[in-house]
Short mmCIF file of C-alpha atoms in Angstrom, two decimals:
data_model
loop_
_atom_site.label_atom_id
_atom_site.label_comp_id
_atom_site.label_asym_id
_atom_site.label_seq_id
_atom_site.Cartn_x
_atom_site.Cartn_y
_atom_site.Cartn_z
CA MET A 223 0.00 0.00 0.00
CA PHE A 224 2.89 2.38 0.83
CA PHE A 225 4.45 1.69 -2.59
CA LEU A 226 1.07 2.34 -4.23
CA LEU A 227 0.80 5.76 -2.61
CA LEU A 228 4.36 6.69 -3.59
CA SER A 229 3.87 5.62 -7.20
CA SER A 230 0.68 7.71 -7.45
CA LEU A 231 2.19 10.94 -6.04
CA PRO A 232 3.74 12.25 -9.32
CA PHE A 233 0.46 11.85 -11.16
CA ILE A 234 -1.52 13.58 -8.42
CA PHE A 235 1.04 16.41 -8.19
CA LEU A 236 1.00 17.12 -11.92
CA LEU A 237 -2.77 16.93 -12.19
CA SER A 238 -3.33 19.19 -9.18
CA LYS A 239 -1.64 22.09 -10.99
CA SER A 240 -4.53 22.28 -13.46
CA LEU A 241 -7.30 21.77 -10.87
CA PRO A 242 -8.65 23.95 -8.04
CA LEU A 243 -6.76 23.59 -4.77
CA LYS A 244 -9.89 22.51 -2.90
CA GLN A 245 -9.76 19.11 -4.66
CA THR A 246 -7.17 17.55 -2.42
CA HIS A 247 -8.20 13.88 -2.31
CA TRP A 248 -7.35 11.76 -5.36
CA LEU A 249 -10.82 10.20 -5.43
CA ASP A 250 -12.20 13.71 -5.89
CA LEU A 251 -10.46 13.75 -9.27
CA VAL A 252 -12.88 11.17 -10.71
CA PRO A 253 -15.26 13.79 -12.22
CA SER A 254 -12.27 15.37 -14.01
CA LEU A 255 -10.89 12.17 -15.49
CA ASN A 256 -12.58 12.88 -18.81
CA LEU A 257 -10.12 15.73 -19.21
CA SER A 258 -6.94 13.95 -18.17
CA ILE A 259 -7.70 10.82 -20.19
CA LYS A 260 -7.47 12.81 -23.40
CA MET A 261 -3.92 13.86 -22.54
CA PRO A 262 -1.26 11.64 -24.17
CA SER A 263 0.90 9.52 -21.91
CA LYS A 264 4.43 8.30 -22.35
CA ARG A 265 3.30 4.70 -22.75
CA ARG A 266 0.72 5.62 -25.36
CA SER A 267 3.01 7.97 -27.30
CA GLN A 268 5.58 5.20 -27.72
CA SER A 269 2.95 2.80 -29.08
CA GLU A 270 1.45 5.43 -31.38
CA GLY A 271 4.75 6.80 -32.66
CA GLY A 272 4.26 10.22 -31.10
CA ASN A 273 6.89 12.68 -29.89
CA GLU A 274 8.02 11.31 -26.57
CA GLY A 275 9.60 14.56 -25.45
CA GLU A 276 6.39 16.51 -26.01
CA ASN A 277 4.22 14.00 -24.17
CA ASP A 278 6.29 13.41 -21.03
CA MET A 279 4.79 16.50 -19.42
CA PHE A 280 1.18 15.34 -19.83
CA PRO A 281 -0.14 12.88 -17.21
CA SER A 282 -2.69 10.24 -18.12
CA VAL A 283 -5.00 8.01 -16.11
CA LEU A 284 -3.25 5.09 -17.82
CA ASP A 285 -0.10 6.01 -15.84
CA LEU A 286 -1.86 5.01 -12.62
CA PRO A 287 -0.94 1.65 -11.05
CA GLU A 288 -3.46 -1.08 -11.91
CA LEU A 289 -5.02 -1.18 -8.44
CA ALA A 290 -5.41 2.60 -8.30
CA LEU A 291 -6.94 2.63 -11.80
CA ASP A 292 -9.45 -0.05 -10.79
CA MET A 293 -10.42 1.99 -7.74
CA VAL A 294 -10.96 5.10 -9.87
CA LEU A 295 -13.00 3.27 -12.50
CA GLY A 296 -14.96 1.54 -9.76
CA LYS A 297 -16.36 4.94 -8.75
CA LEU A 298 -17.91 5.50 -12.16
CA SER A 299 -21.57 4.97 -12.99
CA PRO A 300 -22.60 2.46 -15.68
CA ALA A 301 -22.90 5.33 -18.17
CA GLY A 302 -19.42 6.51 -17.20
CA LEU A 303 -17.94 3.04 -17.66
CA SER A 304 -19.57 2.72 -21.06
CA SER A 305 -18.11 6.06 -22.16
CA MET A 306 -14.66 5.24 -20.81
CA SER A 307 -14.63 1.94 -22.71
CA CYS A 308 -14.65 3.94 -25.96
CA VAL A 309 -11.49 5.91 -25.16
CA CYS A 310 -8.82 3.35 -26.04
CA LYS A 311 -8.17 -0.39 -26.22
CA SER A 312 -6.60 -0.60 -22.79
CA LEU A 313 -9.53 1.10 -21.07
CA ARG A 314 -12.01 -0.81 -23.20
CA GLU A 315 -10.79 -4.15 -21.84
CA THR A 316 -10.83 -2.90 -18.27
CA CYS A 317 -14.15 -1.05 -18.40
CA ARG A 318 -15.95 -3.98 -20.02
CA SER A 319 -14.61 -6.62 -17.64
CA ASP A 320 -17.14 -8.51 -15.53
CA HIS A 321 -15.69 -7.47 -12.19
CA MET A 322 -16.38 -3.81 -13.06
CA TRP A 323 -20.06 -4.53 -13.75
CA GLU A 324 -20.92 -7.08 -11.08
CA LYS A 325 -21.80 -4.52 -8.42
CA HIS A 326 -23.87 -2.43 -10.87
CA MET A 327 -25.74 -5.54 -11.98
CA LYS A 328 -26.45 -6.59 -8.41
CA ALA A 329 -27.43 -3.09 -7.26
CA LYS A 330 -30.00 -2.43 -9.99
CA TRP A 331 -31.17 -5.83 -11.18
CA GLY A 332 -30.23 -8.27 -8.42
CA ARG A 333 -33.70 -8.33 -6.82
CA LEU A 334 -35.47 -9.12 -10.11
CA ILE A 335 -33.02 -11.46 -11.82
CA GLY A 336 -33.63 -15.05 -10.77
CA LYS A 337 -32.54 -18.40 -12.15
CA ALA A 338 -35.20 -18.28 -14.87
CA ALA A 339 -33.90 -14.93 -16.16
CA GLN A 340 -30.35 -16.27 -16.10
CA ARG A 341 -31.40 -19.27 -18.18
CA GLN A 342 -33.22 -16.97 -20.62
CA TRP A 343 -30.09 -14.88 -21.12
CA ASP A 344 -27.88 -17.96 -21.51
CA LEU A 345 -30.29 -19.28 -24.14
CA CYS A 346 -30.14 -15.98 -26.06
CA MET A 347 -26.34 -16.11 -26.04
CA ALA A 348 -26.32 -19.77 -27.11
CA LEU A 349 -28.64 -19.01 -30.06
CA ARG A 350 -26.44 -16.08 -31.02
CA ASN A 351 -23.31 -18.22 -30.99
CA GLN A 352 -25.10 -20.90 -32.99
CA SER A 353 -26.07 -18.33 -35.62
CA LEU A 354 -22.48 -17.14 -35.83
CA CYS A 355 -21.23 -20.68 -36.33
CA LYS A 356 -23.74 -21.30 -39.15
CA ALA A 357 -22.69 -18.08 -40.82
CA LYS A 358 -19.01 -19.00 -40.69
CA GLY A 359 -17.52 -19.01 -44.15
CA LYS A 360 -20.38 -17.04 -45.69
CA GLY A 361 -18.58 -13.73 -45.70
CA PHE A 362 -18.09 -10.86 -43.30
CA PHE A 363 -21.49 -9.22 -43.74
CA ALA A 364 -23.36 -12.51 -43.42
CA ARG A 365 -21.70 -13.12 -40.07
CA LEU A 366 -22.27 -9.51 -39.01
CA SER A 367 -25.98 -9.71 -39.87
CA CYS A 368 -26.40 -12.50 -37.32
CA VAL A 369 -25.39 -10.08 -34.59
CA LEU A 370 -26.64 -6.69 -35.76
CA PRO A 371 -29.70 -5.62 -37.80
CA LEU A 372 -29.13 -5.04 -41.50
CA HIS A 373 -30.32 -1.43 -41.28
CA TRP A 374 -27.56 -0.74 -38.73
CA ILE A 375 -24.91 -2.29 -40.99
CA LYS A 376 -26.16 -0.21 -43.92
CA SER A 377 -25.99 2.97 -41.89
CA ARG A 378 -22.35 2.25 -41.03
CA ILE A 379 -21.50 1.52 -44.66
CA ASP A 380 -23.14 4.78 -45.72
CA GLY A 381 -20.93 6.64 -43.28
CA GLY A 382 -23.52 7.18 -40.61
CA ALA A 383 -21.74 7.83 -37.34
CA LYS A 384 -24.86 8.40 -35.25
CA SER A 385 -24.95 4.89 -33.78
CA LYS A 386 -22.18 5.34 -31.26
CA GLY A 387 -24.27 3.74 -28.52
CA VAL A 388 -24.59 0.41 -30.37
CA PHE A 389 -22.51 -2.44 -28.98
CA PHE A 390 -21.95 -6.02 -29.97
CA PRO A 391 -23.99 -8.34 -27.75
CA ASP A 392 -21.88 -10.94 -25.95
CA ALA A 393 -22.02 -13.00 -22.80
CA SER A 394 -20.42 -10.33 -20.60
CA ILE A 395 -22.17 -8.81 -17.59
CA MET A 396 -21.86 -5.39 -19.25
CA SER A 397 -23.77 -6.63 -22.29
CA TRP A 398 -26.47 -8.17 -20.09
CA TYR A 399 -26.78 -4.98 -18.02
CA LEU A 400 -27.14 -2.77 -21.09
CA SER A 401 -29.63 -5.17 -22.70
CA LEU A 402 -31.76 -4.95 -19.57
CA ASP A 403 -31.36 -1.20 -19.26
CA ASN A 404 -32.36 -0.39 -22.84
CA GLY A 405 -35.38 -2.70 -22.69
CA LYS A 406 -34.22 -5.02 -25.48
CA PHE A 407 -34.15 -8.08 -23.24
CA TRP A 408 -37.47 -9.44 -21.98
CA PHE A 409 -36.97 -11.62 -18.93
CA PRO A 410 -39.26 -13.76 -16.76
CA ALA A 411 -40.45 -12.31 -13.45
CA GLN A 412 -43.62 -12.19 -11.37
CA VAL A 413 -46.03 -9.26 -11.06
CA TYR A 414 -48.09 -8.45 -7.98
CA ASN A 415 -51.73 -7.42 -8.55
CA ARG A 416 -51.51 -7.81 -12.32
CA GLU A 417 -53.32 -5.60 -14.83
CA HIS A 418 -53.14 -2.44 -12.73
CA GLY A 419 -54.56 -4.08 -9.61
CA HIS A 420 -57.67 -5.49 -11.26
CA VAL A 421 -60.07 -6.65 -8.56
CA GLY A 422 -59.92 -10.20 -9.94
CA PHE A 423 -56.18 -10.38 -9.22
CA MET A 424 -55.96 -8.56 -5.89
CA LEU A 425 -53.28 -10.02 -3.58
CA SER A 426 -51.94 -12.38 -6.22
CA CYS A 427 -48.66 -12.70 -8.09
CA TYR A 428 -48.49 -13.98 -11.69
CA ASP A 429 -45.72 -14.99 -14.06
CA ALA A 430 -44.94 -12.62 -16.92
CA GLU A 431 -42.17 -11.51 -19.23
CA VAL A 432 -41.08 -7.95 -18.48
CA SER A 433 -38.85 -5.34 -20.07
CA TYR A 434 -37.60 -2.05 -18.66
CA ASP A 435 -38.58 1.39 -19.95
CA CYS A 436 -35.75 3.77 -19.08
CA HIS A 437 -37.85 6.84 -20.02
CA THR A 438 -40.44 6.21 -17.31
CA ASP A 439 -38.38 4.02 -14.93
CA THR A 440 -41.16 1.43 -15.11
CA PHE A 441 -41.70 -1.90 -16.84
CA ARG A 442 -43.85 -3.44 -19.52
CA ALA A 443 -45.35 -6.80 -18.53
CA ARG A 444 -46.43 -9.37 -21.09
CA TYR A 445 -48.78 -12.06 -19.77
CA PRO A 446 -49.03 -15.31 -21.75
CA PRO A 447 -52.29 -16.25 -23.48
CA HIS A 448 -54.63 -18.74 -21.83
CA GLY A 449 -58.02 -20.08 -22.77
CA ARG A 450 -59.67 -17.57 -25.07
CA ARG A 451 -57.56 -14.68 -23.84
CA THR A 452 -54.81 -13.37 -26.07
CA VAL A 453 -51.53 -11.91 -24.87
CA VAL A 454 -52.09 -9.07 -22.39
CA ILE A 455 -49.51 -6.26 -22.12
CA GLU A 456 -49.51 -3.97 -19.10
CA GLU A 457 -47.59 -0.68 -19.17
CA GLY A 458 -46.21 1.30 -16.26
CA VAL A 459 -45.48 -1.54 -13.83
CA GLN A 460 -43.60 -0.09 -10.85
CA TRP A 461 -40.44 -1.69 -9.43
CA GLU A 462 -42.16 -2.60 -6.15
CA ARG A 463 -44.73 -4.72 -7.98
CA LEU A 464 -42.10 -7.07 -9.38
CA ARG A 465 -40.14 -9.95 -7.96
CA ALA A 466 -38.06 -12.87 -9.16
CA SER A 467 -39.90 -16.17 -8.92
CA PRO A 468 -39.18 -17.75 -5.51
CA VAL A 469 -39.63 -21.29 -6.89
CA GLU A 470 -38.54 -23.18 -9.99
CA THR A 471 -42.08 -24.38 -10.77
CA SER A 472 -43.60 -23.02 -13.98
CA ALA A 473 -47.05 -21.42 -14.07
CA HIS A 474 -48.63 -24.58 -15.52
CA GLU A 475 -47.03 -27.06 -13.11
CA LEU A 476 -48.18 -28.10 -9.65
CA HIS A 477 -45.71 -26.98 -7.01
CA ILE A 478 -44.71 -29.83 -4.68
CA SER A 479 -45.51 -28.64 -1.16
CA ASP A 480 -42.83 -29.50 1.40
CA CYS A 481 -44.15 -27.47 4.33
CA LEU A 482 -47.59 -28.99 5.03
CA HIS A 483 -46.48 -30.97 8.08
CA GLU A 484 -45.22 -27.81 9.84
CA LEU A 485 -48.07 -25.40 9.12
CA LEU A 486 -49.75 -23.92 12.21
CA PRO A 487 -52.55 -21.40 12.67
CA GLY A 488 -51.21 -17.89 12.08
CA ASP A 489 -48.57 -18.94 9.52
CA HIS A 490 -48.40 -16.86 6.34
CA ILE A 491 -48.56 -18.77 3.06
CA GLU A 492 -48.81 -18.45 -0.69
CA ILE A 493 -50.92 -20.98 -2.59
CA GLN A 494 -51.27 -21.69 -6.27
CA TRP A 495 -54.74 -21.04 -7.66
CA ARG A 496 -56.23 -21.01 -11.13
CA ARG A 497 -59.73 -20.47 -12.44
CA ASN A 498 -59.78 -23.61 -14.60
CA LYS A 499 -57.42 -26.15 -16.12
CA GLU A 500 -56.59 -23.90 -19.08
CA PHE A 501 -55.43 -21.00 -16.89
CA PRO A 502 -51.89 -20.65 -15.51
CA TYR A 503 -51.40 -20.73 -11.77
CA GLY A 504 -50.98 -17.52 -9.83
CA TRP A 505 -49.64 -17.28 -6.28
CA TRP A 506 -52.22 -15.99 -3.78
CA TYR A 507 -51.57 -14.72 -0.27
CA GLY A 508 -53.32 -16.21 2.75
CA VAL A 509 -52.86 -17.33 6.35
CA VAL A 510 -53.43 -20.62 8.13
CA GLY A 511 -56.60 -20.41 10.24
CA HIS A 512 -58.28 -22.54 12.88
CA LEU A 513 -60.66 -25.40 12.12
CA GLU A 514 -64.36 -24.77 12.67
CA SER A 515 -64.27 -27.21 15.60
CA CYS A 516 -61.50 -25.20 17.31
CA ASP A 517 -62.24 -22.21 19.55
CA GLY A 518 -58.92 -20.61 18.67
CA SER A 519 -57.57 -20.85 22.20
CA GLU A 520 -53.80 -20.95 22.40
CA TYR A 521 -53.88 -23.61 25.12
CA HIS A 522 -56.60 -25.86 23.69
CA CYS A 523 -55.85 -25.67 19.94
CA ARG A 524 -55.21 -29.05 18.31
CA CYS A 525 -55.38 -27.92 14.69
CA HIS A 526 -51.80 -28.99 14.08
CA ASN A 527 -52.77 -32.60 14.81
CA SER A 528 -55.52 -32.64 12.17
CA ASP A 529 -55.08 -33.87 8.60
CA THR A 530 -57.09 -30.87 7.43
CA ILE A 531 -55.54 -27.41 7.07
CA MET A 532 -57.90 -24.43 6.98
CA LEU A 533 -56.66 -21.55 4.85
CA GLU A 534 -58.05 -18.04 5.20
CA PHE A 535 -58.01 -15.22 2.67
CA ASN A 536 -58.99 -12.28 4.82
CA GLN A 537 -59.04 -9.79 1.96
CA TYR A 538 -62.52 -11.18 1.22
CA THR A 539 -65.58 -10.34 3.28
CA PRO A 540 -66.84 -12.89 5.86
CA GLY A 541 -69.23 -15.29 4.18
CA SER A 542 -67.59 -14.96 0.75
CA ARG A 543 -66.97 -18.29 -0.97
CA TRP A 544 -63.35 -17.17 -1.44
CA ARG A 545 -62.80 -16.48 2.26
CA ARG A 546 -61.82 -20.00 3.40
CA ALA A 547 -60.52 -23.20 1.81
CA ALA A 548 -59.60 -26.58 3.29
CA VAL A 549 -56.71 -28.74 2.04
CA ASN A 550 -55.45 -32.15 3.08
CA ARG A 551 -52.20 -32.09 5.00
CA LYS A 552 -51.07 -35.63 4.06
CA ASN A 553 -52.35 -36.15 0.52
CA HIS A 554 -52.61 -32.66 -0.87
CA ARG A 555 -52.67 -32.45 -4.65
CA GLU A 556 -54.64 -30.05 -6.82
CA GLU A 557 -58.09 -29.63 -5.29
CA GLY A 558 -61.16 -27.72 -6.48
CA ASN A 559 -63.75 -27.48 -9.23
CA GLU A 560 -64.78 -25.34 -12.19
CA THR A 561 -66.94 -23.14 -9.93
CA ASP A 562 -64.49 -22.23 -7.16
CA GLY A 563 -61.27 -22.78 -9.07
CA PHE A 564 -58.39 -25.13 -8.35
CA TYR A 565 -55.94 -24.86 -5.44
CA GLY A 566 -52.42 -26.12 -6.03
CA GLY A 567 -49.13 -26.17 -4.16
CA ILE A 568 -48.39 -24.23 -0.98
CA ARG A 569 -45.25 -22.47 0.19
CA LYS A 570 -44.75 -21.12 3.70
CA LEU A 571 -43.52 -17.54 3.98
CA LYS A 572 -40.59 -17.37 6.37
CA SER A 573 -39.22 -13.97 5.40
CA MET A 574 -40.70 -10.84 6.99
CA ASP A 575 -39.82 -8.94 3.81
CA GLU A 576 -42.17 -11.17 1.83
CA ILE A 577 -44.93 -10.90 4.43
CA ASN A 578 -44.62 -7.12 4.66
CA MET A 579 -44.74 -6.85 0.88
CA TRP A 580 -48.16 -8.53 0.84
CA LYS A 581 -49.38 -6.29 3.66
CA GLN A 582 -48.37 -3.20 1.67
CA LEU A 583 -50.56 -4.41 -1.19
CA TRP A 584 -53.60 -4.96 1.02
CA PRO A 585 -56.78 -3.48 -0.54
CA THR A 586 -58.44 -0.52 1.18
CA ASP A 587 -61.84 -2.29 1.10
CA ASN A 588 -62.66 -5.95 1.55
CA LEU A 589 -63.42 -7.87 -1.62
CA GLU A 590 -66.69 -9.67 -2.27
#
């Protein structure tokens, strides 16, 4: 560390002469790096055949030790890293490396990106690589058309230099981040209270494919068709209404319940429910209640010894046919009918964050 500080002193001293004296800490120089990067360095002048004597007096960020350079670049925003990657080959390799983008990916997208989204991205990259392999030997523009649209290639041939923000998609974290951020990549997630909180979906969470809209800082959600319904697209989905799927079960598969033996009155749960066999499952919030034969006393309750579990959905008014449902603790499979719908797998909520999220979505009035 002492050697690092000593090796950085000449750069800091030279740069401080062209900056206000109040900027005394080297990390404070990050906003001004766009100026110093343009200055030629000794290393760069030798590789580019420049006049070494003229360039010795100009410091460059590339003169920083590797660790110090990583610390400086680590302070940049994603937009800053993208811009810096266009400066030169050396900075391009560093600014596009995965370790520079991991924290940005986790900070912005970590809560929404689950295993299903990861598989979707890996599939996209595999298809891209497959297309490149098939195009091998067919000429440069044939291979390029597998990666970029033809209209973009034409614009570059015609001398159009307006597409500076276009990048080649690859398997890097930077590429994934930018594909998410510009809304080009649709990924699987789950949406609370779908279709703008329609009363028929209140306190539920459904699978959808979503893409980000950077202009409104919201998402578009695309719900798959089912029965006679076509694809439904919902605009303006807020961040707080999205989550990554907590289970690996698809919307048309029965989730295998592994918590039935431990459920007690007062436990918070999510249960799969669908209107009929053609519909996908959604996850609905509820709590474990007491059996009708139990008085609810803490000292006399024996509900946990019964093979029947009573589920309560207190968002519905007392007496509503949706208010309570009974499931078998030992042999629970899909239960229900075409009138009341079908109840599927159950998962116990053990995280207070999940429970509090459902409470925040609670309707102002009870549902019928």
